[in-house]
PDB file of C-alpha atoms and ligand atoms in Angstrom:
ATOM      1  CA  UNK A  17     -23.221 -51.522 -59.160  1.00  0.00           C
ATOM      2  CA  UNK A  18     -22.117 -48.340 -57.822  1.00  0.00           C
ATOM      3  CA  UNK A  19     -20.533 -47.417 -53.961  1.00  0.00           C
ATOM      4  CA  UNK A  20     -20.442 -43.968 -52.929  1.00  0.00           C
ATOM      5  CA  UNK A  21     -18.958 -42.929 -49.660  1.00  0.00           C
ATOM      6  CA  UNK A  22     -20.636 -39.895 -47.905  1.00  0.00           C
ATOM      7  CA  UNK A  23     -18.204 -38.161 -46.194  1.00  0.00           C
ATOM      8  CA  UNK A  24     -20.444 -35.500 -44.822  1.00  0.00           C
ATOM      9  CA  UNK A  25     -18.558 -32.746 -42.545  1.00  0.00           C
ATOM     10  CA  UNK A  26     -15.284 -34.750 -42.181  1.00  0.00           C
ATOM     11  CA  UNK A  27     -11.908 -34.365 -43.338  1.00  0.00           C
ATOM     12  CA  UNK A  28      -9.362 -31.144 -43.911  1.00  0.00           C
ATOM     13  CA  UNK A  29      -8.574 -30.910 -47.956  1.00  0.00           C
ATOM     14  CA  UNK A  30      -5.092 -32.416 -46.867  1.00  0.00           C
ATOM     15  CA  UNK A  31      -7.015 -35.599 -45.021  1.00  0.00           C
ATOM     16  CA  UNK A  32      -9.000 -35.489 -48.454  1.00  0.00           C
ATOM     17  CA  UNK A  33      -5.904 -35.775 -50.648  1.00  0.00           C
ATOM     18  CA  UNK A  34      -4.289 -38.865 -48.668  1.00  0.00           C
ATOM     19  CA  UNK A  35      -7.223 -40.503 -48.318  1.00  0.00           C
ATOM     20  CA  UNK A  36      -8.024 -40.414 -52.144  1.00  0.00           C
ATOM     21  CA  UNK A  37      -4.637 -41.155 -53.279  1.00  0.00           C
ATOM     22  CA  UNK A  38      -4.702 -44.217 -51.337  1.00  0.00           C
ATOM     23  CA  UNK A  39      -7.910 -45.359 -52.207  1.00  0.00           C
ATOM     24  CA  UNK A  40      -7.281 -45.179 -55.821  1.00  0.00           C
ATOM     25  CA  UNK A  41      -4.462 -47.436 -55.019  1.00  0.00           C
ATOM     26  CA  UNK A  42      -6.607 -49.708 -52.840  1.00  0.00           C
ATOM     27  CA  UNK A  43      -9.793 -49.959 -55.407  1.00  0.00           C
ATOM     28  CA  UNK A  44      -7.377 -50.017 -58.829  1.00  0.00           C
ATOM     29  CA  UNK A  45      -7.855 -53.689 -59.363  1.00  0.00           C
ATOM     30  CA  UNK A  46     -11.656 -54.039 -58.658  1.00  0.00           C
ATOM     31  CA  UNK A  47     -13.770 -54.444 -62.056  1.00  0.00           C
ATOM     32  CA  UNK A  48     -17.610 -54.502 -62.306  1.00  0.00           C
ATOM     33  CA  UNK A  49     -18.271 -51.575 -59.980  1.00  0.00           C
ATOM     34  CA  UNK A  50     -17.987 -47.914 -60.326  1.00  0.00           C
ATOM     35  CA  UNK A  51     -17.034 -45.796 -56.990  1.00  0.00           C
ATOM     36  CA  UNK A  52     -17.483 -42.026 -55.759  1.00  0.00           C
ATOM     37  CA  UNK A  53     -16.666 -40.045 -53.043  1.00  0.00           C
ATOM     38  CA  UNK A  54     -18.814 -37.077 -51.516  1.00  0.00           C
ATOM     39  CA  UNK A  55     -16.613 -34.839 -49.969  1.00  0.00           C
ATOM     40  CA  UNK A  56     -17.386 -31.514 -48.151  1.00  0.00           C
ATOM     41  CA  UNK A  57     -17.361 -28.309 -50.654  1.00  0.00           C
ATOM     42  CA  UNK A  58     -13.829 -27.532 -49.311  1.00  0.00           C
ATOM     43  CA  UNK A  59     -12.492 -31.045 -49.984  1.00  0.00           C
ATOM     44  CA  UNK A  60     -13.794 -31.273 -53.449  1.00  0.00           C
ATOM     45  CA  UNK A  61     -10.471 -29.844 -55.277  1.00  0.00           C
ATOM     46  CA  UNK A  62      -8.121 -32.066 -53.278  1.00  0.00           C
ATOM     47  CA  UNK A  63     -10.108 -34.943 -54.000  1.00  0.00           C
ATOM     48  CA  UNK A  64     -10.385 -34.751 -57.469  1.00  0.00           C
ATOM     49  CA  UNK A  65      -6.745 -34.400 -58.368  1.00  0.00           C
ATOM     50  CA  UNK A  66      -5.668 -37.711 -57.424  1.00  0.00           C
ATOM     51  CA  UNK A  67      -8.619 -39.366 -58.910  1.00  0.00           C
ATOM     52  CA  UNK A  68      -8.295 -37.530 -62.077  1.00  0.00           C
ATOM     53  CA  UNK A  69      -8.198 -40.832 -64.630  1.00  0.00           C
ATOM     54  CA  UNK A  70      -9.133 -43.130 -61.896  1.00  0.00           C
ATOM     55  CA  UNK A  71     -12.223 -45.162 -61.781  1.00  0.00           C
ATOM     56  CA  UNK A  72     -13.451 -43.508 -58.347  1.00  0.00           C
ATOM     57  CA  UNK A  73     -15.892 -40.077 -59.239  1.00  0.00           C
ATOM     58  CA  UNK A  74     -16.097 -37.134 -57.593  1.00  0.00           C
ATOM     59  CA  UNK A  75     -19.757 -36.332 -55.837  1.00  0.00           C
ATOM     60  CA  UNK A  76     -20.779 -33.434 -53.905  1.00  0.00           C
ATOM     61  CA  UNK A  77     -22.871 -33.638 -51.132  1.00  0.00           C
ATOM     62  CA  UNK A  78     -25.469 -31.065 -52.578  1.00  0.00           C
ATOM     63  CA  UNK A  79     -26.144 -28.497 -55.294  1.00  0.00           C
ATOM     64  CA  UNK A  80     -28.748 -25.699 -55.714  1.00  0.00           C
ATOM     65  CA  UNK A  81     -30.919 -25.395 -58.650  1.00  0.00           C
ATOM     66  CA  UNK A  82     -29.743 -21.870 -59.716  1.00  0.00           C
ATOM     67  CA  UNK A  83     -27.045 -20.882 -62.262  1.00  0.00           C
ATOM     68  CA  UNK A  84     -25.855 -18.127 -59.719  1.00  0.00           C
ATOM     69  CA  UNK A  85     -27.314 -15.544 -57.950  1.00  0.00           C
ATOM     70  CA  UNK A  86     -28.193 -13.831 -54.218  1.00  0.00           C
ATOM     71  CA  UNK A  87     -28.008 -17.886 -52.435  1.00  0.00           C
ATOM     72  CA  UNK A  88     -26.196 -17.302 -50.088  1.00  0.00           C
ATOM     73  CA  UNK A  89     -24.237 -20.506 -48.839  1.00  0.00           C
ATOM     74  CA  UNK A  90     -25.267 -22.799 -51.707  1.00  0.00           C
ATOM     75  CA  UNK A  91     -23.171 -24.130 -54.426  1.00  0.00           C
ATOM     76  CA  UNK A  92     -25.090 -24.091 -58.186  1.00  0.00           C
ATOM     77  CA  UNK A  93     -24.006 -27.137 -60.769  1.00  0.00           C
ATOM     78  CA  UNK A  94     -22.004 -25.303 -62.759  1.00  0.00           C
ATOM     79  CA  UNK A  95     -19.551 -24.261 -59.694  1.00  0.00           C
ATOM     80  CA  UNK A  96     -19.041 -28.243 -59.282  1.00  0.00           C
ATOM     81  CA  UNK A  97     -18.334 -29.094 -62.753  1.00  0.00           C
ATOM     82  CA  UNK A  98     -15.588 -25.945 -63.139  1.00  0.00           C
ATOM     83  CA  UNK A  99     -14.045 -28.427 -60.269  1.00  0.00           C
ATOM     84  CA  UNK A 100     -13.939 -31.041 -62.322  1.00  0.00           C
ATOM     85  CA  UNK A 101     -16.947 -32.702 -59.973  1.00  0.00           C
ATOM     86  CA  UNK A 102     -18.959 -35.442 -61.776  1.00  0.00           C
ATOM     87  CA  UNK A 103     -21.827 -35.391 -59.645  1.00  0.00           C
ATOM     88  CA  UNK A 104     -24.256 -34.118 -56.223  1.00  0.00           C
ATOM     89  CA  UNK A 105     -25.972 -35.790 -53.873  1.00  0.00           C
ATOM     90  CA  UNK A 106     -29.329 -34.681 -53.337  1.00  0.00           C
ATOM     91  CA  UNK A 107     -32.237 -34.641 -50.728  1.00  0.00           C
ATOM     92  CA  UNK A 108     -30.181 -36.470 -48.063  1.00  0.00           C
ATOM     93  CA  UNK A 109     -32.254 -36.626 -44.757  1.00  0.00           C
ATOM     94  CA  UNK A 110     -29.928 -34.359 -42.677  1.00  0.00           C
ATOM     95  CA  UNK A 111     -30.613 -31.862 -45.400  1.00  0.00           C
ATOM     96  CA  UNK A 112     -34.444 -32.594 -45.205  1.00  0.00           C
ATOM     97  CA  UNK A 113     -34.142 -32.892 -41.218  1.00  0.00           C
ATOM     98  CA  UNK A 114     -31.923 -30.374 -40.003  1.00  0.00           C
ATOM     99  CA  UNK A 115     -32.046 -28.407 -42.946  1.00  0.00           C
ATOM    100  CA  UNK A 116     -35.916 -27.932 -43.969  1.00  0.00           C
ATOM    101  CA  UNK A 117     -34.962 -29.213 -47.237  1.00  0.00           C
ATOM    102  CA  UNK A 118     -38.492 -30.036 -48.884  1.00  0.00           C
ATOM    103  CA  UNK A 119     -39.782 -32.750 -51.860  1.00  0.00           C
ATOM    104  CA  UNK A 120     -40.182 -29.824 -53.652  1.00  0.00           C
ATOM    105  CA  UNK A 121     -36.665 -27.946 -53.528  1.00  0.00           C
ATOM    106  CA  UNK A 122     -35.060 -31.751 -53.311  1.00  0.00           C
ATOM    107  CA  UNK A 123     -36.593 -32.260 -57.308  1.00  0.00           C
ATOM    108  CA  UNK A 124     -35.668 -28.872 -58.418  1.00  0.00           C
ATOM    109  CA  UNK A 125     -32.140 -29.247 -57.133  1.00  0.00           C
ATOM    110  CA  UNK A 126     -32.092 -32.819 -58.823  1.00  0.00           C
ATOM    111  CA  UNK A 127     -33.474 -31.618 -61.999  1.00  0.00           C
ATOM    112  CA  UNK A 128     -30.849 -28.441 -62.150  1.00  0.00           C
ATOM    113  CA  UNK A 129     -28.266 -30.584 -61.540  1.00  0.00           C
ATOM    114  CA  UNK A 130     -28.792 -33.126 -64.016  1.00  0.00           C
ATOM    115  CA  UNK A 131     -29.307 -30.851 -67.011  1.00  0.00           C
ATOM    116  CA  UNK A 132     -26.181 -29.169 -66.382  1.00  0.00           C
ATOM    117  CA  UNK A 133     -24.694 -32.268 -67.135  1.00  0.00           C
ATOM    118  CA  UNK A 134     -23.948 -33.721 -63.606  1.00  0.00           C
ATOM    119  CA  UNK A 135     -24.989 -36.952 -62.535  1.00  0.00           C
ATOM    120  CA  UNK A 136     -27.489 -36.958 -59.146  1.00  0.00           C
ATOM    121  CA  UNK A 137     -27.984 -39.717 -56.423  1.00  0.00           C
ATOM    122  CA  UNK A 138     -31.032 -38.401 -54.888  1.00  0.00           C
ATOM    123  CA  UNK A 139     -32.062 -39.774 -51.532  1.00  0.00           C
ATOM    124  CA  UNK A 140     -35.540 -40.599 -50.249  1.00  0.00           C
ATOM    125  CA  UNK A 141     -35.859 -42.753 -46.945  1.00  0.00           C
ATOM    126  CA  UNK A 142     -38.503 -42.986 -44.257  1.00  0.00           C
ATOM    127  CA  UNK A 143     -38.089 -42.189 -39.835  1.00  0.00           C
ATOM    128  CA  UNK A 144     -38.585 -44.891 -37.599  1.00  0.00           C
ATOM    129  CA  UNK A 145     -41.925 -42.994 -36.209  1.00  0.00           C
ATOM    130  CA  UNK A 146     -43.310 -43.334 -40.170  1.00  0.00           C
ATOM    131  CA  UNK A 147     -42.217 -46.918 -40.137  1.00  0.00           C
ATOM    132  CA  UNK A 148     -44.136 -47.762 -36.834  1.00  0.00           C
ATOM    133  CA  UNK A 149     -47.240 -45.699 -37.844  1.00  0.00           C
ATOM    134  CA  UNK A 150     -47.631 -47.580 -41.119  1.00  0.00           C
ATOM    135  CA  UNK A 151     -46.815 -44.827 -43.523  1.00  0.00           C
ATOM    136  CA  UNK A 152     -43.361 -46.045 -45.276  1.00  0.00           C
ATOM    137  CA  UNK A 153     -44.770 -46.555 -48.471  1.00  0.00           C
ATOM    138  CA  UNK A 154     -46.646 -43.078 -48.881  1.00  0.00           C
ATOM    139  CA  UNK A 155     -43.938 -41.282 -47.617  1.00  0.00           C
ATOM    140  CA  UNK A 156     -41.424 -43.262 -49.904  1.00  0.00           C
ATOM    141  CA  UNK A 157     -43.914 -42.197 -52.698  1.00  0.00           C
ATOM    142  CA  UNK A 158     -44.300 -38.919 -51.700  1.00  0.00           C
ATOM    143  CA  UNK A 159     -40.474 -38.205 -51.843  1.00  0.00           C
ATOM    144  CA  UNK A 160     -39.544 -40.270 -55.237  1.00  0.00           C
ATOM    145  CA  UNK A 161     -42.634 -38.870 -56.312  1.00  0.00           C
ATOM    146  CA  UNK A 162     -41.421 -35.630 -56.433  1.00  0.00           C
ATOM    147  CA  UNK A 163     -38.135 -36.401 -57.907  1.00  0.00           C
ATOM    148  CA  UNK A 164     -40.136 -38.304 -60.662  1.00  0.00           C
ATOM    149  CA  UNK A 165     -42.132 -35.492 -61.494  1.00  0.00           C
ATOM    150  CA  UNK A 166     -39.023 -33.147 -61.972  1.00  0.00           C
ATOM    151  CA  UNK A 167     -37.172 -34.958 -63.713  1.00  0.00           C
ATOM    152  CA  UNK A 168     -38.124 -38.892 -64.858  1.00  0.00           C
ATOM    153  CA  UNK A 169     -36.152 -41.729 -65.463  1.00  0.00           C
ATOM    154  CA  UNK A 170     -32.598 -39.836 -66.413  1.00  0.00           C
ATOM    155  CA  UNK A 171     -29.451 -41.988 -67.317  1.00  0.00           C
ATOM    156  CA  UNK A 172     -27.294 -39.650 -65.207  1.00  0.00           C
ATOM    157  CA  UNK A 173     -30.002 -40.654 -62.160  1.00  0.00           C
ATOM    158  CA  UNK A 174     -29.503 -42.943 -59.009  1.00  0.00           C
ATOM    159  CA  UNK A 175     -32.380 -43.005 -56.168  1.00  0.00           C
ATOM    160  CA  UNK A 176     -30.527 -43.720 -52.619  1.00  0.00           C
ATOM    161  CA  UNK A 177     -33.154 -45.623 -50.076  1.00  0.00           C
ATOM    162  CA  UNK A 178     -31.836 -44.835 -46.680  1.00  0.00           C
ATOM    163  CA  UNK A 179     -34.148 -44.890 -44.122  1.00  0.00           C
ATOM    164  CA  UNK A 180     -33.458 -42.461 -41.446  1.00  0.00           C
ATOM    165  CA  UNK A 181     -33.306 -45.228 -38.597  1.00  0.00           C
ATOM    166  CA  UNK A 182     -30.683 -47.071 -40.249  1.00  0.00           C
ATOM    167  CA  UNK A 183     -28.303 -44.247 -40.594  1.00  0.00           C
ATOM    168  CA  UNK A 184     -25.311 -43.677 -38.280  1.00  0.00           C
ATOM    169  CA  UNK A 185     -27.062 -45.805 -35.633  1.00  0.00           C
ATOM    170  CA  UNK A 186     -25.688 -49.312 -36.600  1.00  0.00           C
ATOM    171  CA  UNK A 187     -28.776 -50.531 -37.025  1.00  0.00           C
ATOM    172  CA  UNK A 188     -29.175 -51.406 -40.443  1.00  0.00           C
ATOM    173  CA  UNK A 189     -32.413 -52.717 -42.458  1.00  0.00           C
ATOM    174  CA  UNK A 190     -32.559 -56.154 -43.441  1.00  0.00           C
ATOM    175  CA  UNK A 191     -31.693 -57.276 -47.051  1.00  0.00           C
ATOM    176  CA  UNK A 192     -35.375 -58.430 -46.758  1.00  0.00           C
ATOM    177  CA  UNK A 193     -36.512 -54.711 -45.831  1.00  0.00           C
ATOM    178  CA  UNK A 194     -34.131 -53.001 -48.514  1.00  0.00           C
ATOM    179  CA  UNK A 195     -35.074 -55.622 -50.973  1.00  0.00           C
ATOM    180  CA  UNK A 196     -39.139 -54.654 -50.155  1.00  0.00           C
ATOM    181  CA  UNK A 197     -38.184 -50.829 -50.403  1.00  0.00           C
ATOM    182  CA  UNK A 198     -36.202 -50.844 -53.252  1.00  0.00           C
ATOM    183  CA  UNK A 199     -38.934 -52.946 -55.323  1.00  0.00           C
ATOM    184  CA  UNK A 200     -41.588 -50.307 -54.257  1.00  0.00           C
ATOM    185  CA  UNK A 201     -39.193 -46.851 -55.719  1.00  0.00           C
ATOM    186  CA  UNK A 202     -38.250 -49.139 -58.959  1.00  0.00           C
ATOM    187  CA  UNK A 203     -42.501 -48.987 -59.666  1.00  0.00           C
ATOM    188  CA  UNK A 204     -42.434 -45.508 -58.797  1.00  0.00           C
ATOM    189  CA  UNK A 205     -39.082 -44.260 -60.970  1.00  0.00           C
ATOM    190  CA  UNK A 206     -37.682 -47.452 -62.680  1.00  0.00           C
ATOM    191  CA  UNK A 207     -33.429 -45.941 -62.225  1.00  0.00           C
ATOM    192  CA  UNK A 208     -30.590 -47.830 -60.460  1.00  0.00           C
ATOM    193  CA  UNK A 209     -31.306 -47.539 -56.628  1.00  0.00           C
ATOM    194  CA  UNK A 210     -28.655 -47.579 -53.446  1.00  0.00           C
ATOM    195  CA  UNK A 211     -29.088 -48.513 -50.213  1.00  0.00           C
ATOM    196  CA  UNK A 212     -27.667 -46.635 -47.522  1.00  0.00           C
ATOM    197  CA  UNK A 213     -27.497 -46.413 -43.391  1.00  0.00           C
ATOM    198  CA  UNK A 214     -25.202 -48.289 -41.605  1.00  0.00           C
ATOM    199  CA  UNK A 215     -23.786 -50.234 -44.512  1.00  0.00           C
ATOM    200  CA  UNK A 216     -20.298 -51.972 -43.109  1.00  0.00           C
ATOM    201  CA  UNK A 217     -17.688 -54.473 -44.920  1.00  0.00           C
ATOM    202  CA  UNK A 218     -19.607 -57.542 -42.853  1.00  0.00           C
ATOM    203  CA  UNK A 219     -23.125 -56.852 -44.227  1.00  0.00           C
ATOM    204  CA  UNK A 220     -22.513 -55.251 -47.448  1.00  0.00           C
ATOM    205  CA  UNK A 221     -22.424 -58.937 -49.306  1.00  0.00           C
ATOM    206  CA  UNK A 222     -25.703 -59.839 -48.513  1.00  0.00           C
ATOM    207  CA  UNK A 223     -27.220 -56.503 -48.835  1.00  0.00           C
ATOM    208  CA  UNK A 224     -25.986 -56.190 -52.410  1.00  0.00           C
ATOM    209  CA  UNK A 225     -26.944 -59.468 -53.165  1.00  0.00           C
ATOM    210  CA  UNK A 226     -30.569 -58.789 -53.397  1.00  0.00           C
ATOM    211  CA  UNK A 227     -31.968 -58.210 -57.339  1.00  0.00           C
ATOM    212  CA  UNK A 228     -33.205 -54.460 -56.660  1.00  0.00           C
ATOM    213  CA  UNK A 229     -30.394 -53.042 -54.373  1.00  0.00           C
ATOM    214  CA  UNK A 230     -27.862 -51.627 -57.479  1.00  0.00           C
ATOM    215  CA  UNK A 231     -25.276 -50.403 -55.083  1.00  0.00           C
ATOM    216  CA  UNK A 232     -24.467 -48.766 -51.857  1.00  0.00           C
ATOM    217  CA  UNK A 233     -24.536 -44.964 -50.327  1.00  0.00           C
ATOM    218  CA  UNK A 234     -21.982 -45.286 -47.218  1.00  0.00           C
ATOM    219  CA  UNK A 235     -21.784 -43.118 -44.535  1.00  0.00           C
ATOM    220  CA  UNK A 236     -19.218 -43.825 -41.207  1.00  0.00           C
ATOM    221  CA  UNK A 237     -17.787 -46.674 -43.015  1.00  0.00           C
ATOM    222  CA  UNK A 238     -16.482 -44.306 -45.734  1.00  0.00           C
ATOM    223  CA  UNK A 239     -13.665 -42.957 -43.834  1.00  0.00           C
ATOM    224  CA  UNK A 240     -11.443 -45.217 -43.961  1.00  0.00           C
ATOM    225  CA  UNK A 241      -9.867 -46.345 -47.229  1.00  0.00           C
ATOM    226  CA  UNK A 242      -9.762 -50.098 -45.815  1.00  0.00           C
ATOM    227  CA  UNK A 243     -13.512 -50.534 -44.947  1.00  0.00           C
ATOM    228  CA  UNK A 244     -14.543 -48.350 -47.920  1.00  0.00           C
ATOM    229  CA  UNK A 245     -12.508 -50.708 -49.944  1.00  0.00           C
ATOM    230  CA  UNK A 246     -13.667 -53.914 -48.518  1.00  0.00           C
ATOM    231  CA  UNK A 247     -17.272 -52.835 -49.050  1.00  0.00           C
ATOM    232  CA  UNK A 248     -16.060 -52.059 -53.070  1.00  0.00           C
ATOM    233  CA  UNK A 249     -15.342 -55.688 -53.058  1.00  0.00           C
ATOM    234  CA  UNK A 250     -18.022 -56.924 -51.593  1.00  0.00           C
ATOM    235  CA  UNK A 251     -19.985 -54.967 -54.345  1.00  0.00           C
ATOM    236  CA  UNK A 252     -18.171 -56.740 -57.315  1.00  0.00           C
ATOM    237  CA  UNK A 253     -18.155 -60.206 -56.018  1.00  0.00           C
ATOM    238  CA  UNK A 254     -22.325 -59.675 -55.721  1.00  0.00           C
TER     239      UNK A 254
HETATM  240  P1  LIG B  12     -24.117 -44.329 -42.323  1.00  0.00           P
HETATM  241  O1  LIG B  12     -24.644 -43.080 -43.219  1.00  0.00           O
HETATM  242  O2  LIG B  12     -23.509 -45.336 -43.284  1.00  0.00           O
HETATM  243  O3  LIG B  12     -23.103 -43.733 -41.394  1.00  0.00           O
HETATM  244  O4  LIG B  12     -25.310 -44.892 -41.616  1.00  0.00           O
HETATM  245  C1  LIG B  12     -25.237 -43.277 -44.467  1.00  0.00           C
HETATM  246  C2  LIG B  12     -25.643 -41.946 -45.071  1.00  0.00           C
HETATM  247  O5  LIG B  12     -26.151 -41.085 -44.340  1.00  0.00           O
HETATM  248  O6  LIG B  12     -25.477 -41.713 -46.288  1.00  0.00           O
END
């Protein structure tokens, strides 16, 4: 079981600090699940300091594929780990919405990442239009498809369903849905799988209860050390 928060743009590196010194505090007695945060690039350094020894990883919210070179505004894997960063989110849908992130640049990000040693939660998730048109499946296999022809099954690998409707709009899928979802990605790449969009400490029980949802990738409710942490438990007592 593993819960990552997703900070996205939010929080100054002093915010970051606080917040992770008292959520190492908060989490320090909960066994059975491992946690990350995903700060912002500029948060990363403050955040890993207090966790340094803790159980709760550091993740960033992205990497490029590239060793170095003329990118300008990306961040390659070996940048992260000179942090002391364990690991990168990759192909979230902002990135692939607002960004014009593709399947294609998603899997070679994910595969960069993971042989320089990081570990990768790579997210795939389908819009409300695709769900009403019929097409969650092939666009579900589309987008793990990609990542599965990068890279395989990898130890250091975690898929993230989130589909797009469910995220920052309170409206979150069904343990029924996830449960339908997650079944489909395990035939496609057989690796632990999240699920993430508008996961909360009141429905994070029953959505982690279900046999293929391995975890949680939290947005809003990630702010705050005391939902974060309440969703942690909820997480080890499924
Ligand atoms: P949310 O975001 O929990 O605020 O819906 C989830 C995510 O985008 O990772």
């Amino acid at each position: 079981m593993l819960v990552a928060g997703n900070w996205k743009m939010h929080k100054t590196r002093a915010e970051a600090a606080g917040f992770c010194r008292s959520l190492r505090d908060a989490v320090a007695g909960i066994e059975g699940v491992e946690i990350a945060v995903c700060p912002p690039f500029t948060a990363l350094e403050p955040a890993v300091e207090p966790l340094h020894g803790s159980s709760v990883a550091v993740f960033a919210q992205n990497v490029h594929w590239a060793d170095e070179g003329a990118y300008t505004g990306e961040i390659a894997p070996g940048m992260l780990l000179d942090l002391g960063v364990e690991g990168a989110l990759t192909g979230h849908s902002e990135r692939r919405q607002l960004f014009g992130e593709t399947d294609v640049g998603v899997g070679r990000r994910t595969v960069a990442a993971l042989e320089a040693g990081l570990r990768v939660i790579a997210c795939v998730g389908e819009t409300d239009e695709e769900r009403e048109t019929g097409e969650t499946e092939a666009v579900l296999a589309r987008q793990a498809g990609a990542i599965r022809d990068a890279v395989g099954p990898h130890k250091r690998l975690t898929l993230a369903y989130e589909p797009v409707w469910a995220i920052g709009t309170g409206k979150t899928a069904t343990p029924e849905i996830a449960q339908e979802a997650h079944a489909f990605l395990r035939g496609i790449l057989d690796v632990p799988i999240l699920y993430g969009g508008s996961v909360k400490p009141d429905n994070a029980a029953e959505l982690l209860s279900r046999p293929d949802v391995d975890g949680a990738l939290v947005g809003g409710a990630s702010l705050e050390v005391e939902s974060f942490a309440a969703i942690c438990v909820a997480a080890a007592a499924a």
